[in-house]
CSV table of C-alpha atoms in Angstrom, one decimal:
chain,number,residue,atom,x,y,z
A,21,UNK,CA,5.3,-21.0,-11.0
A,22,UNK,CA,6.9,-17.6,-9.2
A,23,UNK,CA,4.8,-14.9,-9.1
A,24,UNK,CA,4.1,-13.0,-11.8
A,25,UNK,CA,4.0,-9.1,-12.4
A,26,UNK,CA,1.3,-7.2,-14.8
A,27,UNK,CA,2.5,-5.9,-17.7
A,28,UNK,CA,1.8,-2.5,-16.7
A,29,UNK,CA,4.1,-3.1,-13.5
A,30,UNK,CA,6.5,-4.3,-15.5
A,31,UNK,CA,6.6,-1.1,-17.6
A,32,UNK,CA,7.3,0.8,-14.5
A,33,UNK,CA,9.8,-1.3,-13.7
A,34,UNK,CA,11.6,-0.7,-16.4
A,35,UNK,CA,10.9,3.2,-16.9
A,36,UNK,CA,12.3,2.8,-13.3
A,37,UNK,CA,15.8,1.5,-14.4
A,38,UNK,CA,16.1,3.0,-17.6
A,39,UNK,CA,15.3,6.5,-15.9
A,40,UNK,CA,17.2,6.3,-12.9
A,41,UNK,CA,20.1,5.4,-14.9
A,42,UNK,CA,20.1,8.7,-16.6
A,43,UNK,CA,18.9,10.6,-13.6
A,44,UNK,CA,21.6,9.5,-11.5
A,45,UNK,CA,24.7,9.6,-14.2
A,46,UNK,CA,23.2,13.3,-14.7
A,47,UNK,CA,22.8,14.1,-11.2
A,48,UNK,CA,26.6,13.1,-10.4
A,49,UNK,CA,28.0,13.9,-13.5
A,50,UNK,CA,26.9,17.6,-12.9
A,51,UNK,CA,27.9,17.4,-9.3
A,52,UNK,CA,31.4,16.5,-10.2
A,53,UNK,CA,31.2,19.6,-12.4
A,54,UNK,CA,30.7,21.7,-9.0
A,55,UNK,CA,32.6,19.7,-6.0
A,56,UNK,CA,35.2,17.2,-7.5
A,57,UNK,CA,36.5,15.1,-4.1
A,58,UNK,CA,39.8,14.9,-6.7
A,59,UNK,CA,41.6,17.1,-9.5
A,60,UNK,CA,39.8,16.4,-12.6
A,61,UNK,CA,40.7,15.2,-15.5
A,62,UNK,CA,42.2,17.7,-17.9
A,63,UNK,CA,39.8,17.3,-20.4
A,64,UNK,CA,36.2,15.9,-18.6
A,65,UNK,CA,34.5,15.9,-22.2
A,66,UNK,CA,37.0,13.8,-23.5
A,67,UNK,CA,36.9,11.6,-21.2
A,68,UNK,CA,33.0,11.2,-21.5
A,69,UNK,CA,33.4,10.4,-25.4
A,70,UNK,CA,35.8,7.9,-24.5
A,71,UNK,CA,33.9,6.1,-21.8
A,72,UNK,CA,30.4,6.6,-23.3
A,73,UNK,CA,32.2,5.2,-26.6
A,74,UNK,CA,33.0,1.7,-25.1
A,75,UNK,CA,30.2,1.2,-22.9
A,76,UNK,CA,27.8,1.9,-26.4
A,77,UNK,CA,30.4,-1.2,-27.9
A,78,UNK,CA,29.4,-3.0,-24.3
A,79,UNK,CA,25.6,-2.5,-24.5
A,80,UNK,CA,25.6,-3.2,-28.3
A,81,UNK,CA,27.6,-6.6,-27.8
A,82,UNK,CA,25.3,-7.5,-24.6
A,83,UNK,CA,21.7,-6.2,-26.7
A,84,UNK,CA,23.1,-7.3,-30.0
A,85,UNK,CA,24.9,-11.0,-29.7
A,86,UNK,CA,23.1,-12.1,-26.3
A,87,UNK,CA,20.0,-11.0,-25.2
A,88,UNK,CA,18.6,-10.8,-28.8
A,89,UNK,CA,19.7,-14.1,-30.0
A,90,UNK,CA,16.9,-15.5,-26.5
A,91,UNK,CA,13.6,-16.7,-27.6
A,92,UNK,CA,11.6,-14.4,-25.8
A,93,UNK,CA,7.8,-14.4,-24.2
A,94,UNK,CA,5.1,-11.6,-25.6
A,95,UNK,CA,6.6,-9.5,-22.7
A,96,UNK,CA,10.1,-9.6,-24.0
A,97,UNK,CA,11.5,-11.7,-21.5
A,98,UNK,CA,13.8,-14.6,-21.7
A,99,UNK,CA,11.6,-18.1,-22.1
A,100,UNK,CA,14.4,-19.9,-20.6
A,101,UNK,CA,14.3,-17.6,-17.4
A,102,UNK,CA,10.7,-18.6,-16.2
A,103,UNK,CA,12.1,-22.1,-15.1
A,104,UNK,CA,9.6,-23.9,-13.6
A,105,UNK,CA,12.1,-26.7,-12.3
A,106,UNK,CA,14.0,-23.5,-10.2
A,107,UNK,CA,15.4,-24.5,-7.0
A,108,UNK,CA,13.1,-21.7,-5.3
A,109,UNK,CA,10.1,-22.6,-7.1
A,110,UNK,CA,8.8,-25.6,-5.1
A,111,UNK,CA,8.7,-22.7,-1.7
A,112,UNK,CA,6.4,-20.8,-3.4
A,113,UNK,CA,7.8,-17.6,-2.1
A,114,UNK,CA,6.1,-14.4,-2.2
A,115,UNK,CA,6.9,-11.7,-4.3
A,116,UNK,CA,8.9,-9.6,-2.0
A,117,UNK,CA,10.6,-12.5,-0.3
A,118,UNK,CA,11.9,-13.4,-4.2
A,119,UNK,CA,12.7,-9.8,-4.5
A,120,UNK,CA,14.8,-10.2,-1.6
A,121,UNK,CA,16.5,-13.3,-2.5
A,122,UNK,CA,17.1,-12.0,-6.3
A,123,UNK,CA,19.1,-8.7,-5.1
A,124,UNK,CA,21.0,-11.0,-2.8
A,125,UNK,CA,22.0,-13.7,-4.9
A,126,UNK,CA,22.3,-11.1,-7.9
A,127,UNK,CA,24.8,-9.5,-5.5
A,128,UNK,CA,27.0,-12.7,-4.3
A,129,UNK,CA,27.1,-13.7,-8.3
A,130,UNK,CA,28.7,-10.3,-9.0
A,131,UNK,CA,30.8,-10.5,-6.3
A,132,UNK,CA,32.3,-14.3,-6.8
A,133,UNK,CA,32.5,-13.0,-10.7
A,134,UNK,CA,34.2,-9.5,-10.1
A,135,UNK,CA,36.9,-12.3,-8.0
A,136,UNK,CA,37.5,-14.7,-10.7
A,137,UNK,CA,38.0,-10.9,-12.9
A,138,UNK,CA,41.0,-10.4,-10.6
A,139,UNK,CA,41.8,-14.4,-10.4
A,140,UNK,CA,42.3,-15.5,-13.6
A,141,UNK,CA,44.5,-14.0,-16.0
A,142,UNK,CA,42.5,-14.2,-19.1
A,143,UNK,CA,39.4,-12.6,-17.1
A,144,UNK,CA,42.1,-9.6,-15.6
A,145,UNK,CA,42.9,-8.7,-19.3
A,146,UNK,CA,39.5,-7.9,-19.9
A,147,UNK,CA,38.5,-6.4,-16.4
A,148,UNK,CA,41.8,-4.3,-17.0
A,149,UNK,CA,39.7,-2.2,-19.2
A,150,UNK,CA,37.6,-1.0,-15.9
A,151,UNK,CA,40.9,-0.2,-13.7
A,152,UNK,CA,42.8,1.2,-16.5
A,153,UNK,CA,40.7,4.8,-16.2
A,154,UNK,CA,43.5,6.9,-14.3
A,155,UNK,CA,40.8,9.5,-13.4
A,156,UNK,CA,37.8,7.7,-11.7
A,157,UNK,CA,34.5,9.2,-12.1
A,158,UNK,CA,30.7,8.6,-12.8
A,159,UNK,CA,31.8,7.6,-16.1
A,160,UNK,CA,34.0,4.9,-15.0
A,161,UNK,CA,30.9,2.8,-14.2
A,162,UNK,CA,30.0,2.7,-18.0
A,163,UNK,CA,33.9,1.6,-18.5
A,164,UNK,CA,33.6,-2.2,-18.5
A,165,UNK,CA,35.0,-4.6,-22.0
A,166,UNK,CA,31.9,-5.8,-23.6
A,167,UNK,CA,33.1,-9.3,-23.6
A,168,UNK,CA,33.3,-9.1,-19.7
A,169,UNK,CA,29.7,-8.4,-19.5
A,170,UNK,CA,28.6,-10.5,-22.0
A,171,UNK,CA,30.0,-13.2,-19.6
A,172,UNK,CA,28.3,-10.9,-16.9
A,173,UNK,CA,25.2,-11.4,-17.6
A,174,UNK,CA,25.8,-14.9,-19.1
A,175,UNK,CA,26.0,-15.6,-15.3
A,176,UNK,CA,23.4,-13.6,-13.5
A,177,UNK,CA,21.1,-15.0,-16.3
A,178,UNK,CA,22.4,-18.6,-15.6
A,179,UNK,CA,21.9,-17.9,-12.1
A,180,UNK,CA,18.1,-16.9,-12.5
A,181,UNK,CA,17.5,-20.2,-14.6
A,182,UNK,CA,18.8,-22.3,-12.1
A,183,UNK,CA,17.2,-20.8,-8.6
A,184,UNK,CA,14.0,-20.4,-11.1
A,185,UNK,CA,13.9,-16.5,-9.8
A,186,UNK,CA,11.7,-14.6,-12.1
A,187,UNK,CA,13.2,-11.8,-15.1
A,188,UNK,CA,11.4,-8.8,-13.1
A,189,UNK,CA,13.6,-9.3,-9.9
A,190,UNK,CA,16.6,-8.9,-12.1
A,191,UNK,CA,15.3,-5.5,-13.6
A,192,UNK,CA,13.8,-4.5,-9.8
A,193,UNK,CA,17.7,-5.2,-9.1
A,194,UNK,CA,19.1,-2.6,-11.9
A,195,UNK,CA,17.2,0.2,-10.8
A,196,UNK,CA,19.4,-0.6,-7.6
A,197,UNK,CA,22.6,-1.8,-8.9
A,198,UNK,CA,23.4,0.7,-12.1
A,199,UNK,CA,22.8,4.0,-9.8
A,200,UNK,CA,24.6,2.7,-7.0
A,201,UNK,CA,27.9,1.6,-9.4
A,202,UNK,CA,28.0,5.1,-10.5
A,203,UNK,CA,27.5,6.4,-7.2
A,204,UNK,CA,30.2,4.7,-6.3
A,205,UNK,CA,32.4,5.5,-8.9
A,206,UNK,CA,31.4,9.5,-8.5
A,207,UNK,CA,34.4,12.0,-8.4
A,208,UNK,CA,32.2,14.2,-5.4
A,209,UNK,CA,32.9,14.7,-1.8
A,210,UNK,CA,29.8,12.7,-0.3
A,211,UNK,CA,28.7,13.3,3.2
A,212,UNK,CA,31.0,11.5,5.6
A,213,UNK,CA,27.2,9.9,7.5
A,214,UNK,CA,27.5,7.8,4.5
A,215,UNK,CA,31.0,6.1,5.4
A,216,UNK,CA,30.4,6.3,9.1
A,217,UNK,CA,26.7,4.5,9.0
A,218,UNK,CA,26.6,2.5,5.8
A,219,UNK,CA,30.2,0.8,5.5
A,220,UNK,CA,28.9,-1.8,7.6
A,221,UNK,CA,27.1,-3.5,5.1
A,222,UNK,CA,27.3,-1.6,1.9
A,223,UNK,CA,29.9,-1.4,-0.3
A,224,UNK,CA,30.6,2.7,0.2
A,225,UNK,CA,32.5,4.9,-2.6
A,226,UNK,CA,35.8,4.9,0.0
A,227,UNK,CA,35.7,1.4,0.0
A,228,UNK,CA,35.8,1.0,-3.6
A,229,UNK,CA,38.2,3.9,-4.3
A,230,UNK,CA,40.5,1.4,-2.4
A,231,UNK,CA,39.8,-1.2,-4.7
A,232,UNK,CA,40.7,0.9,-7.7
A,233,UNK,CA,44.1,1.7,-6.1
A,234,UNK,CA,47.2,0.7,-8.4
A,235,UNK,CA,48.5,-1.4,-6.3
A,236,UNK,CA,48.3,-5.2,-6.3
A,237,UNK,CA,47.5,-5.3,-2.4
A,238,UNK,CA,45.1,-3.1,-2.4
A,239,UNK,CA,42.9,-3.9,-5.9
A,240,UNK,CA,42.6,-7.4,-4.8
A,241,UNK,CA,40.0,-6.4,-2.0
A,242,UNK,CA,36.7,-4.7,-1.9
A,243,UNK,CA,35.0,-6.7,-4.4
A,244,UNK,CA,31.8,-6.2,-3.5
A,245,UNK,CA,28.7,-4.4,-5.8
A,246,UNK,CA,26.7,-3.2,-3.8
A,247,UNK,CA,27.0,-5.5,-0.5
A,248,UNK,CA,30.1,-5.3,1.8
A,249,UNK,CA,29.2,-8.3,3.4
A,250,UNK,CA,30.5,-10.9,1.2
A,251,UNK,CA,34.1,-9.0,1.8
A,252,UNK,CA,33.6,-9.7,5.2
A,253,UNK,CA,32.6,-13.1,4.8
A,254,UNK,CA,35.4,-14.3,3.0
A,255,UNK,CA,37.7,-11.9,4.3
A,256,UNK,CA,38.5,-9.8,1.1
A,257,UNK,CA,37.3,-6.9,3.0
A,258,UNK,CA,40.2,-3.8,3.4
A,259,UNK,CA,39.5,-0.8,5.6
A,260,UNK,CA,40.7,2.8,4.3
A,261,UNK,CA,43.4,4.2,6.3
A,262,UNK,CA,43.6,7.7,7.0
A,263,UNK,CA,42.4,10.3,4.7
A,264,UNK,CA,44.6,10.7,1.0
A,265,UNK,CA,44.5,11.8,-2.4
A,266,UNK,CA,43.2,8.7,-4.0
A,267,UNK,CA,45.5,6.9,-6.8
A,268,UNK,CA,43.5,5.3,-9.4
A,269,UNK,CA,44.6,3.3,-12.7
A,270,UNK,CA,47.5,0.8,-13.8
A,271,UNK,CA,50.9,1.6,-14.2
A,272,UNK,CA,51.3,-0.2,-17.1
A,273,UNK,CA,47.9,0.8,-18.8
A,274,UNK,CA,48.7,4.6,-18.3
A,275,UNK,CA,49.5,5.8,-21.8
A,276,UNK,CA,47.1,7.3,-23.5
A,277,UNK,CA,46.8,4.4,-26.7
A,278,UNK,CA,45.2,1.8,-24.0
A,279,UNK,CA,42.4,5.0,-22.9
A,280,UNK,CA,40.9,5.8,-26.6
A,281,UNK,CA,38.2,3.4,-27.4
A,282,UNK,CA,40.0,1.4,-30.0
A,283,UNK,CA,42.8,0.6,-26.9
A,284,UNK,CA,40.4,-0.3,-24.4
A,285,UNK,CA,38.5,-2.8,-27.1
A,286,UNK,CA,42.0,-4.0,-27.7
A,287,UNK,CA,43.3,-4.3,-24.3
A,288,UNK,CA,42.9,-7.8,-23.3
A,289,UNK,CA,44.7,-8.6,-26.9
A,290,UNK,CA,47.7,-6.3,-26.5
A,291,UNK,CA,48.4,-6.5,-22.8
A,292,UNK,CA,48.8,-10.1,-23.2
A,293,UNK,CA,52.7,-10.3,-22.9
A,294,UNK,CA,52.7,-7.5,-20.9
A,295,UNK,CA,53.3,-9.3,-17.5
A,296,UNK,CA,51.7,-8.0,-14.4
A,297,UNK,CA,49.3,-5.0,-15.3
B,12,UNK,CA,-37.7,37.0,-9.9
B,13,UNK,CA,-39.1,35.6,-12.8
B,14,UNK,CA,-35.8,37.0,-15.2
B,15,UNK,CA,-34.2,35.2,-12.4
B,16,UNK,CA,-35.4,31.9,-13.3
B,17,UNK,CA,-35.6,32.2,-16.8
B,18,UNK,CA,-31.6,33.0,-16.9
B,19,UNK,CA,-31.5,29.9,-14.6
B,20,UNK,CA,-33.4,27.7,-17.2
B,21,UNK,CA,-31.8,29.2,-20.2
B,22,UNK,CA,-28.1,28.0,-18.5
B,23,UNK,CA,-29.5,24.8,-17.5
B,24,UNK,CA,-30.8,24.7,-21.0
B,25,UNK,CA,-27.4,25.8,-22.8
B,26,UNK,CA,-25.2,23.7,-20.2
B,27,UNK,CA,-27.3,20.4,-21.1
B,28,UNK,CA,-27.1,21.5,-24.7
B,29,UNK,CA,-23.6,21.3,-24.6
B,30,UNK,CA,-22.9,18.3,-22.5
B,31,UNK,CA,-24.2,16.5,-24.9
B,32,UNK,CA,-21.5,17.4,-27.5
B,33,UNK,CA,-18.7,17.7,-25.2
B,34,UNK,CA,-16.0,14.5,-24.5
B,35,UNK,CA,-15.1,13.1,-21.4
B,36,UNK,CA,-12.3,14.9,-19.8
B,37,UNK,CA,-9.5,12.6,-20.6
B,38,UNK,CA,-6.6,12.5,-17.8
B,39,UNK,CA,-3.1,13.2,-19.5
B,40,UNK,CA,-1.4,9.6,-18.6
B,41,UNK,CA,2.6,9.3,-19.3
B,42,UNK,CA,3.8,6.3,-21.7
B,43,UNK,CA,7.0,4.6,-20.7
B,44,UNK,CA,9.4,7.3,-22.6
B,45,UNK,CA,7.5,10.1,-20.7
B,46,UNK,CA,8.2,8.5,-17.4
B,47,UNK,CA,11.7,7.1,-18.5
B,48,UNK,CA,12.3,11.8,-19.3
B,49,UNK,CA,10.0,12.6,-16.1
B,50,UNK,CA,12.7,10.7,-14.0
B,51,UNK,CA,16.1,11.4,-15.2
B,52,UNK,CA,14.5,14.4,-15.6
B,53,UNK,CA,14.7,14.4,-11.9
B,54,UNK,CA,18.4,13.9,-11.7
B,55,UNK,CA,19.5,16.8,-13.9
B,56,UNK,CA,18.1,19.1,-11.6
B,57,UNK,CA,19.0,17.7,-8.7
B,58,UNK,CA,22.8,17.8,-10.2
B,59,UNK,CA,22.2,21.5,-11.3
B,60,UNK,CA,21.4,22.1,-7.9
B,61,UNK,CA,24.1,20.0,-6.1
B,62,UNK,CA,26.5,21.8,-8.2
B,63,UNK,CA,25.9,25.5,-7.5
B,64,UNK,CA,26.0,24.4,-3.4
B,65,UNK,CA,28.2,26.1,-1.4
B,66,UNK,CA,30.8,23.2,0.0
């Protein structure tokens, strides 16, 4: 079996995520207030409602028709997650090597998953929803359709099962992966240390303001979480240029009926026969 | 000197006297919400303070 954490540790771990998930949307959220790196939008607590309105839909549909529908342990956990036929069960790996491997693996799942998003035409409709936002900011990380992360964590989940990598490496991964998406996504002016000594291997803000660009040639790279690597690996990976005010959005999503919550729900239904977003 | 060592008896005296009534401290301890508050708690002031920086 893979090692096991108390119950009290796994308390803390998820105090962790669930706190630092609301300490970091606060921290940047207020930032933005201060130093916005662009013109905000007109109305930020508008655009708030709107966001926070279809990520509640998005944790609702994940909580509510996924995770509680699991047989779970006395814990809470998945049964089906503590596999003990996993691939990386037999190596008996210690609990920080697993931790390792899990925030890896985690990482190259979302990666090949956030390229099938821009792939496949049926999966776009629904990613659409994220890239639609014409004023990126710490709440564009909550902006996702809930039936794209239903399918999310459909395959991290399936992904756990089959390498047999414990449930707690998964949440140690979220108090990782949900601050750093909405550092990412944060409307503030960061330090430019960050690009210069981090770009190497993580995936910075600049990068991923590139990937939110409108245009075709320039959304289809930087697909990577947290982890610039795998864009290097398979050559998805696109530089910034020089300094400029960043374009965000989809021309064809602009309008303000596909940015209320009802629209965004709706999107992958009525942009359909639009053609290329 | 012997008022001395009376007081000294009589506090010894009261102080045991009381010990015997008195709980064990008990050490405030946070539950999961508390920590969950305590952190993003955390994060609102840090954004407070990143805000009112001078660029």
């Amino acid at each position: 079996m893979a090692p096991e954490l108390s119950a009290q540790a796994e308390a803390l771990l998820r105090a962790a995520t669930l706190g630092g998930f609301l300490g970091a949307f606060a921290f940047l959220w207020l930032w933005e207030g201060g130093h916005p790196l662009d013109q905000p939008v007109l109305s930020r607590s508008r655009h708030l409602a709107r966001n926070l309105g279809i990520f509640v839909c998005t944790v609702g549909a994940v909580y509510g028709l996924f995770w509680a529908w699991l047989p779970k342990d006395s814990l809470g956990w998945p049964t089906l997650a503590a596999n003990p036929d996993g691939l990386l069960v037999p190596l008996r790996l210690p609990a920080p090597v697993l931790l390792v491997a899990g925030l890896v693996v985690g990482d190259l799942a979302e990666y090949l998953f956030h390229r099938a998003c821009h792939r496949f035409r049926w999966l776009w409709l629904m990613h659409a929803v994220h890239h639609s936002d014409p004023h990126v900011d710490v709440t564009t990380g909550l902006r996702f359709h809930p039936v794209e992360a239903l399918l999310q964590n459909a395959l991290v989940l399936a992904a756990l099962v089959v390498l047999g990598i414990p449930p707690w490496v998964q949440v140690a991964r979220a108090i990782l992966a949900n601050p750093y998406n909405l550092f990412q996504h944060a409307n503030v002016v960061y330090p430019q240390w960050i690009e210069r000594r981090f770009r190497w291997l993580f995936a910075t803000p600049a990068l991923h303001r590139l990937h939110h660009s409108p245009d075709a040639g320039e959304n289809n790279t930087n697909f990577g979480a947290i982890l610039s690597l795998w864009d290097r690996c398979f050559g998805t990976l696109r530089e910034p240029g020089s300094p400029r005010q960043p374009r965000y959005g989809l021309r064809a999503l602009n309008a303000d009926s596909w940015q209320t919550v009802r629209g965004m729900v709706l999107t992958p239904l009525r942009a359909r026969n639009l053609g290329a977003l | 000197m012997k008022f001395a060592f009376a007081l000294g008896l009589l506090s010894l005296a009261v102080t045991s006297a009381y010990a015997a009534n008195v709980s064990p401290a008990t050490v405030p301890t946070l539950d999961e919400g508390g920590l969950v508050a305590l952190i993003a708690l955390v994060g609102v002031v840090g954004g407070f303070v990143a805000r009112r920086r001078k660029k």
